[in-house]
Amino acid sequence: MKPIITTLSALALSLTSGAVSAQERTLTVYTYGSFVSEWGPGPGIEAAFEARCGDCDLEFVALDGGVDILQRLRLEGEGSAADLVLGLDMNLMAEARALDLLAPHGVDTAALALPIDWRDDTFLPFDWGHFAFVYDTEQLATPPASFAELLEAPDDVRVIIQDPRTSTTGQGLLLWIKQVYGDAAPEAWERLNERVLTVTPGWSQAYFSLFMNGEAPMVLSYATSPAYHMAVEESDRYQAAEFAEGHYLQVETAAMLKSSDEPELARDFLSFMLTPDFQRHIPLGNVMNPAIDLGDELPEVFERLIEPASLTFTPEEVRDNRRAWIREWLNASSR
């Protein structure tokens, strides 16, 4: 019987080794839920990357948003299951960098086409856009053309916003108001709160559950949001109001972890991000501007969007002040 046992043991070892080998080519990416939804860019990107690498499995893990991705990294530390994180915007970069969990991307960034210069060696952009108030033209014929006009709007001009503690868009509004109003931001928040119908934990609840059901004529979203309605629904009903003061810029990034079991595959994915095979899924999948020039592949509707001036803080300014600015918002909201 010994030869049979030996043969069976060898066979078991062979099968186990084969399973381990297959697992070694799995790339685990933490991202946000809308990215991997059936209508998001994730499925198309997954298929394209797996065709490129040939023998790998791209595995997306969906979290609530960029803030949640940062929190997960904080909790898991060096034991994180992620090889990459995709969805930290530039306003979370300094806090993420301070965790000392991320590695340089090593990618040539010459192809980037952003409204600002980008020189970071850890965080690699995959899309960008401006925060904006999207309005329903059937409820609001003439939208505010500035923050000043919004704060003075009639009582029936109500807006839906998101919580800056849990939402990337909510944080974007926090930074936008601070850029425009500086030390007078608490007073601006008090006046804006008179217009706010409700504050939601995230963007999806605000946009799809409330705004799209006619609960308010305006919602905090992105200047690119109308592109989806124009291209997919063939409707001009929803548009972004352009504010004279400028709009706060969001650049979304990806970064690889030092602890990745697949550093070569992770860097391959980061390089892949700046190719048309990845970027063509961004404009209508993520409804954001692509990080490279797509040329004729950019949907025509993007030529009809507003093109606002960009407002920004440095990631370090956001890291050093975000908690104090959130307290300003909370204090104003409780009055």
Short mmCIF file of C-alpha atoms in Angstrom, two decimals:
data_model
loop_
_atom_site.label_atom_id
_atom_site.label_comp_id
_atom_site.label_asym_id
_atom_site.label_seq_id
_atom_site.Cartn_x
_atom_site.Cartn_y
_atom_site.Cartn_z
CA MET A 1 0.00 0.00 0.00
CA LYS A 2 2.94 2.35 0.56
CA PRO A 3 3.45 3.20 -3.14
CA ILE A 4 -0.24 4.11 -3.45
CA ILE A 5 -0.08 6.35 -0.38
CA THR A 6 3.06 8.00 -1.71
CA THR A 7 1.41 8.55 -5.08
CA LEU A 8 -1.70 10.01 -3.47
CA SER A 9 0.41 12.29 -1.30
CA ALA A 10 2.33 13.51 -4.32
CA LEU A 11 -0.94 14.10 -6.18
CA ALA A 12 -2.36 16.06 -3.24
CA LEU A 13 0.80 18.16 -3.05
CA SER A 14 0.61 18.81 -6.78
CA LEU A 15 -3.03 19.91 -6.57
CA THR A 16 -2.29 22.14 -3.57
CA SER A 17 0.66 23.73 -5.37
CA GLY A 18 -1.54 24.38 -8.40
CA ALA A 19 -4.16 26.12 -6.22
CA VAL A 20 -1.51 28.28 -4.58
CA SER A 21 -0.08 29.17 -7.98
CA ALA A 22 -3.49 30.31 -9.18
CA GLN A 23 -4.00 32.45 -6.07
CA GLU A 24 -0.64 34.15 -6.55
CA ARG A 25 -2.00 36.05 -9.56
CA THR A 26 -4.98 37.56 -7.74
CA LEU A 27 -4.89 41.37 -7.51
CA THR A 28 -7.13 42.72 -4.75
CA VAL A 29 -8.29 46.33 -5.16
CA TYR A 30 -10.24 48.29 -2.54
CA THR A 31 -12.54 50.78 -4.22
CA TYR A 32 -16.02 52.31 -3.83
CA GLY A 33 -19.35 50.69 -4.59
CA SER A 34 -20.42 52.74 -7.62
CA PHE A 35 -17.12 51.98 -9.36
CA VAL A 36 -17.87 48.25 -9.43
CA SER A 37 -21.63 48.43 -9.97
CA GLU A 38 -23.06 46.94 -13.16
CA TRP A 39 -23.37 50.42 -14.66
CA GLY A 40 -19.96 51.58 -13.38
CA PRO A 41 -16.54 51.29 -15.06
CA GLY A 42 -15.37 48.33 -12.96
CA PRO A 43 -16.74 45.40 -15.00
CA GLY A 44 -15.31 46.68 -18.27
CA ILE A 45 -11.96 47.52 -16.67
CA GLU A 46 -11.80 44.09 -15.03
CA ALA A 47 -12.37 42.32 -18.36
CA ALA A 48 -9.81 44.49 -20.16
CA PHE A 49 -7.09 44.04 -17.52
CA GLU A 50 -7.58 40.29 -17.22
CA ALA A 51 -7.28 40.01 -21.02
CA ARG A 52 -4.06 42.02 -20.80
CA CYS A 53 -2.42 40.01 -18.02
CA GLY A 54 -3.61 36.65 -19.31
CA ASP A 55 -3.47 34.62 -16.10
CA CYS A 56 -4.62 36.98 -13.34
CA ASP A 57 -7.82 37.61 -11.43
CA LEU A 58 -8.69 41.23 -10.70
CA GLU A 59 -10.78 41.25 -7.54
CA PHE A 60 -12.55 44.49 -6.54
CA VAL A 61 -13.65 44.92 -2.93
CA ALA A 62 -16.42 47.54 -2.73
CA LEU A 63 -16.46 49.97 0.22
CA ASP A 64 -18.70 52.97 0.83
CA GLY A 65 -16.33 55.65 -0.50
CA GLY A 66 -12.91 57.28 -0.28
CA VAL A 67 -13.28 58.09 3.42
CA ASP A 68 -14.18 54.46 4.12
CA ILE A 69 -11.19 53.22 2.09
CA LEU A 70 -8.91 55.39 4.24
CA GLN A 71 -10.51 54.09 7.42
CA ARG A 72 -10.09 50.47 6.27
CA LEU A 73 -6.38 51.08 5.63
CA ARG A 74 -6.07 52.60 9.08
CA LEU A 75 -7.71 49.60 10.72
CA GLU A 76 -5.91 46.88 8.75
CA GLY A 77 -2.45 48.42 8.62
CA GLU A 78 0.30 46.21 7.22
CA GLY A 79 -2.06 43.23 7.40
CA SER A 80 -4.38 44.68 4.76
CA ALA A 81 -5.71 42.24 2.18
CA ALA A 82 -5.47 44.94 -0.51
CA ASP A 83 -2.77 45.17 -3.13
CA LEU A 84 -4.13 48.50 -4.37
CA VAL A 85 -6.55 51.19 -3.25
CA LEU A 86 -8.51 53.01 -5.95
CA GLY A 87 -10.69 55.97 -4.99
CA LEU A 88 -8.72 58.13 -2.55
CA ASP A 89 -9.06 61.66 -3.84
CA MET A 90 -6.30 64.25 -3.49
CA ASN A 91 -7.92 65.68 -0.34
CA LEU A 92 -7.28 62.38 1.48
CA MET A 93 -3.76 61.84 0.15
CA ALA A 94 -1.80 63.38 3.02
CA GLU A 95 -3.69 61.37 5.65
CA ALA A 96 -3.21 58.18 3.65
CA ARG A 97 0.50 58.90 3.12
CA ALA A 98 0.99 59.40 6.86
CA LEU A 99 -0.03 55.76 7.45
CA ASP A 100 3.26 54.73 5.76
CA LEU A 101 1.57 51.80 4.01
CA LEU A 102 1.91 52.88 0.38
CA ALA A 103 4.68 52.38 -2.17
CA PRO A 104 5.85 54.53 -5.12
CA HIS A 105 3.94 53.74 -8.31
CA GLY A 106 6.90 53.94 -10.70
CA VAL A 107 4.63 54.93 -13.62
CA ASP A 108 5.50 57.45 -16.34
CA THR A 109 2.92 60.24 -15.91
CA ALA A 110 3.63 62.06 -19.17
CA ALA A 111 0.23 61.02 -20.55
CA LEU A 112 -1.73 62.73 -17.77
CA ALA A 113 -4.09 65.51 -18.89
CA LEU A 114 -5.34 67.29 -15.75
CA PRO A 115 -6.23 70.93 -15.08
CA ILE A 116 -3.31 71.06 -12.58
CA ASP A 117 0.29 69.84 -12.65
CA TRP A 118 0.76 66.42 -11.05
CA ARG A 119 4.11 65.37 -9.60
CA ASP A 120 3.24 62.86 -6.89
CA ASP A 121 5.21 59.59 -6.98
CA THR A 122 2.78 57.55 -4.83
CA PHE A 123 -0.75 58.53 -5.90
CA LEU A 124 -1.64 58.11 -9.56
CA PRO A 125 -4.75 59.89 -10.94
CA PHE A 126 -7.38 57.95 -12.85
CA ASP A 127 -10.04 60.68 -13.28
CA TRP A 128 -11.01 64.19 -12.25
CA GLY A 129 -13.97 66.54 -12.01
CA HIS A 130 -15.35 69.64 -10.30
CA PHE A 131 -17.95 69.60 -7.56
CA ALA A 132 -21.12 71.39 -8.63
CA PHE A 133 -24.79 71.83 -7.84
CA VAL A 134 -26.83 69.95 -10.42
CA TYR A 135 -30.31 71.37 -10.97
CA ASP A 136 -33.55 70.16 -12.49
CA THR A 137 -34.48 72.54 -15.29
CA GLU A 138 -38.14 71.55 -14.92
CA GLN A 139 -38.13 72.81 -11.34
CA LEU A 140 -35.63 75.65 -11.62
CA ALA A 141 -35.47 77.59 -14.88
CA THR A 142 -32.71 80.01 -13.78
CA PRO A 143 -30.18 78.52 -11.33
CA PRO A 144 -27.92 80.55 -9.03
CA ALA A 145 -24.79 81.71 -10.84
CA SER A 146 -22.67 82.04 -7.69
CA PHE A 147 -22.56 81.04 -4.05
CA ALA A 148 -23.71 84.55 -3.23
CA GLU A 149 -26.85 84.06 -5.33
CA LEU A 150 -27.48 80.62 -3.80
CA LEU A 151 -27.31 82.02 -0.28
CA GLU A 152 -29.81 84.73 -1.26
CA ALA A 153 -32.10 82.42 -3.23
CA PRO A 154 -35.87 82.28 -2.55
CA ASP A 155 -37.10 79.91 0.12
CA ASP A 156 -38.35 77.36 -2.42
CA VAL A 157 -34.84 76.83 -3.83
CA ARG A 158 -33.86 73.84 -1.73
CA VAL A 159 -30.67 71.78 -2.03
CA ILE A 160 -29.64 68.27 -0.99
CA ILE A 161 -26.07 67.87 0.24
CA GLN A 162 -23.92 65.11 1.71
CA ASP A 163 -22.20 64.74 5.09
CA PRO A 164 -18.50 65.78 4.89
CA ARG A 165 -17.62 63.19 7.56
CA THR A 166 -18.75 60.25 5.43
CA SER A 167 -18.96 61.48 1.84
CA THR A 168 -16.31 62.59 -0.63
CA THR A 169 -18.75 65.01 -2.25
CA GLY A 170 -19.75 66.33 1.17
CA GLN A 171 -16.11 66.94 1.96
CA GLY A 172 -15.76 68.64 -1.42
CA LEU A 173 -18.46 71.15 -0.49
CA LEU A 174 -16.75 71.75 2.86
CA LEU A 175 -13.50 72.63 1.09
CA TRP A 176 -15.28 74.61 -1.63
CA ILE A 177 -17.00 76.87 0.88
CA LYS A 178 -13.79 77.30 2.86
CA GLN A 179 -11.93 78.31 -0.32
CA VAL A 180 -14.57 80.86 -1.25
CA TYR A 181 -15.36 82.29 2.19
CA GLY A 182 -12.27 81.69 4.33
CA ASP A 183 -12.82 82.86 7.91
CA ALA A 184 -16.42 83.76 7.02
CA ALA A 185 -17.23 80.11 6.24
CA PRO A 186 -19.30 79.57 9.43
CA GLU A 187 -21.62 82.42 8.45
CA ALA A 188 -21.89 81.04 4.89
CA TRP A 189 -22.82 77.63 6.31
CA GLU A 190 -25.53 79.15 8.48
CA ARG A 191 -27.07 80.86 5.47
CA LEU A 192 -26.72 77.77 3.25
CA ASN A 193 -28.40 75.63 5.89
CA GLU A 194 -31.56 77.66 5.34
CA ARG A 195 -31.60 76.20 1.81
CA VAL A 196 -30.67 72.59 2.75
CA LEU A 197 -33.53 70.10 2.54
CA THR A 198 -31.50 67.24 4.02
CA VAL A 199 -27.97 65.92 4.51
CA THR A 200 -27.36 62.33 3.37
CA PRO A 201 -24.49 59.98 4.33
CA GLY A 202 -23.46 59.50 0.70
CA TRP A 203 -23.90 60.69 -2.86
CA SER A 204 -26.15 57.89 -4.14
CA GLN A 205 -28.87 58.51 -1.57
CA ALA A 206 -28.85 62.23 -2.33
CA TYR A 207 -28.81 61.93 -6.12
CA PHE A 208 -30.84 58.85 -6.98
CA SER A 209 -33.15 58.42 -4.00
CA LEU A 210 -34.06 62.07 -3.46
CA PHE A 211 -33.05 64.43 -6.27
CA MET A 212 -34.07 62.15 -9.13
CA ASN A 213 -37.42 61.66 -7.42
CA GLY A 214 -38.07 65.41 -7.41
CA GLU A 215 -37.55 66.06 -3.69
CA ALA A 216 -35.50 69.22 -4.37
CA PRO A 217 -34.48 71.23 -7.44
CA MET A 218 -30.73 71.11 -6.66
CA VAL A 219 -28.26 68.50 -5.40
CA LEU A 220 -24.56 68.54 -4.63
CA SER A 221 -22.83 66.45 -7.28
CA TYR A 222 -20.32 66.99 -10.11
CA ALA A 223 -20.06 69.24 -13.14
CA THR A 224 -19.82 66.04 -15.19
CA SER A 225 -23.09 64.51 -13.91
CA PRO A 226 -25.23 65.93 -16.76
CA ALA A 227 -23.11 63.96 -19.26
CA TYR A 228 -24.76 60.72 -18.19
CA HIS A 229 -28.28 62.08 -18.67
CA MET A 230 -27.41 63.62 -22.04
CA ALA A 231 -25.63 60.54 -23.41
CA VAL A 232 -27.58 57.65 -21.92
CA GLU A 233 -31.03 59.12 -21.35
CA GLU A 234 -30.78 61.62 -24.25
CA SER A 235 -32.12 64.29 -21.92
CA ASP A 236 -30.93 67.85 -21.20
CA ARG A 237 -33.18 68.11 -18.14
CA TYR A 238 -30.38 68.00 -15.55
CA GLN A 239 -27.59 70.56 -15.77
CA ALA A 240 -24.78 71.90 -13.57
CA ALA A 241 -24.91 75.48 -12.32
CA GLU A 242 -21.65 77.34 -13.00
CA PHE A 243 -20.54 79.54 -10.10
CA ALA A 244 -18.59 82.72 -10.69
CA GLU A 245 -16.30 82.06 -7.72
CA GLY A 246 -14.97 78.85 -9.32
CA HIS A 247 -15.50 75.21 -8.38
CA TYR A 248 -13.52 72.92 -6.12
CA LEU A 249 -11.48 70.33 -8.03
CA GLN A 250 -11.43 66.62 -7.25
CA VAL A 251 -8.71 64.34 -8.61
CA GLU A 252 -9.26 60.65 -7.84
CA THR A 253 -6.20 58.45 -7.44
CA ALA A 254 -4.97 54.90 -6.98
CA ALA A 255 -1.97 53.69 -4.99
CA MET A 256 -0.32 50.36 -4.26
CA LEU A 257 0.47 48.96 -0.82
CA LYS A 258 4.00 48.11 0.31
CA SER A 259 2.63 44.83 1.66
CA SER A 260 1.20 43.72 -1.70
CA ASP A 261 1.81 40.07 -2.51
CA GLU A 262 1.78 41.01 -6.20
CA PRO A 263 3.84 44.22 -6.56
CA GLU A 264 4.66 43.56 -10.23
CA LEU A 265 1.01 42.96 -11.07
CA ALA A 266 -0.02 46.01 -9.04
CA ARG A 267 2.39 48.25 -10.98
CA ASP A 268 1.15 46.72 -14.22
CA PHE A 269 -2.39 47.70 -13.26
CA LEU A 270 -1.27 51.25 -12.42
CA SER A 271 0.41 51.54 -15.83
CA PHE A 272 -2.75 50.14 -17.41
CA MET A 273 -4.77 52.94 -15.76
CA LEU A 274 -3.21 55.51 -18.07
CA THR A 275 -4.11 53.65 -21.27
CA PRO A 276 -7.24 54.04 -23.42
CA ASP A 277 -8.29 50.49 -22.50
CA PHE A 278 -8.89 51.69 -18.93
CA GLN A 279 -9.74 55.34 -19.53
CA ARG A 280 -12.48 54.79 -22.13
CA HIS A 281 -14.62 53.33 -19.32
CA ILE A 282 -14.38 56.50 -17.19
CA PRO A 283 -16.45 59.20 -18.97
CA LEU A 284 -19.81 57.42 -18.96
CA GLY A 285 -19.00 54.62 -16.50
CA ASN A 286 -17.73 56.82 -13.66
CA VAL A 287 -19.19 60.00 -15.21
CA MET A 288 -15.93 61.87 -14.68
CA ASN A 289 -13.26 63.36 -16.91
CA PRO A 290 -10.61 60.87 -18.04
CA ALA A 291 -7.08 61.37 -16.75
CA ILE A 292 -5.62 61.24 -20.27
CA ASP A 293 -6.65 62.78 -23.58
CA LEU A 294 -9.01 60.27 -25.19
CA GLY A 295 -9.27 62.24 -28.40
CA ASP A 296 -12.20 61.12 -30.53
CA GLU A 297 -13.13 58.48 -27.95
CA LEU A 298 -14.35 61.15 -25.51
CA PRO A 299 -18.17 61.22 -25.75
CA GLU A 300 -19.46 64.32 -27.54
CA VAL A 301 -21.60 65.34 -24.54
CA PHE A 302 -18.47 66.28 -22.59
CA GLU A 303 -18.02 69.19 -24.98
CA ARG A 304 -21.34 70.58 -23.69
CA LEU A 305 -20.44 70.63 -20.00
CA ILE A 306 -19.51 73.70 -18.00
CA GLU A 307 -15.76 74.36 -17.70
CA PRO A 308 -15.30 76.13 -14.36
CA ALA A 309 -12.17 77.58 -12.84
CA SER A 310 -10.45 75.20 -10.41
CA LEU A 311 -10.17 75.84 -6.66
CA THR A 312 -7.90 73.63 -4.52
CA PHE A 313 -6.15 73.27 -1.19
CA THR A 314 -2.98 71.23 -0.88
CA PRO A 315 -3.45 67.74 0.60
CA GLU A 316 -1.43 68.89 3.61
CA GLU A 317 -3.76 71.87 4.21
CA VAL A 318 -6.74 69.53 4.14
CA ARG A 319 -5.05 67.08 6.54
CA ASP A 320 -4.16 69.83 9.00
CA ASN A 321 -7.53 71.60 8.95
CA ARG A 322 -10.24 69.10 7.97
CA ARG A 323 -11.38 68.31 11.52
CA ALA A 324 -11.57 71.99 12.47
CA TRP A 325 -13.54 72.79 9.31
CA ILE A 326 -15.94 69.92 10.00
CA ARG A 327 -16.48 71.37 13.50
CA GLU A 328 -17.33 74.72 11.89
CA TRP A 329 -19.96 72.97 9.76
CA LEU A 330 -21.38 71.05 12.71
CA ASN A 331 -21.59 74.17 14.87
CA ALA A 332 -23.32 76.12 12.09
CA SER A 333 -25.72 73.22 11.45
CA SER A 334 -26.81 73.07 15.09
CA ARG A 335 -27.88 76.71 15.26
#
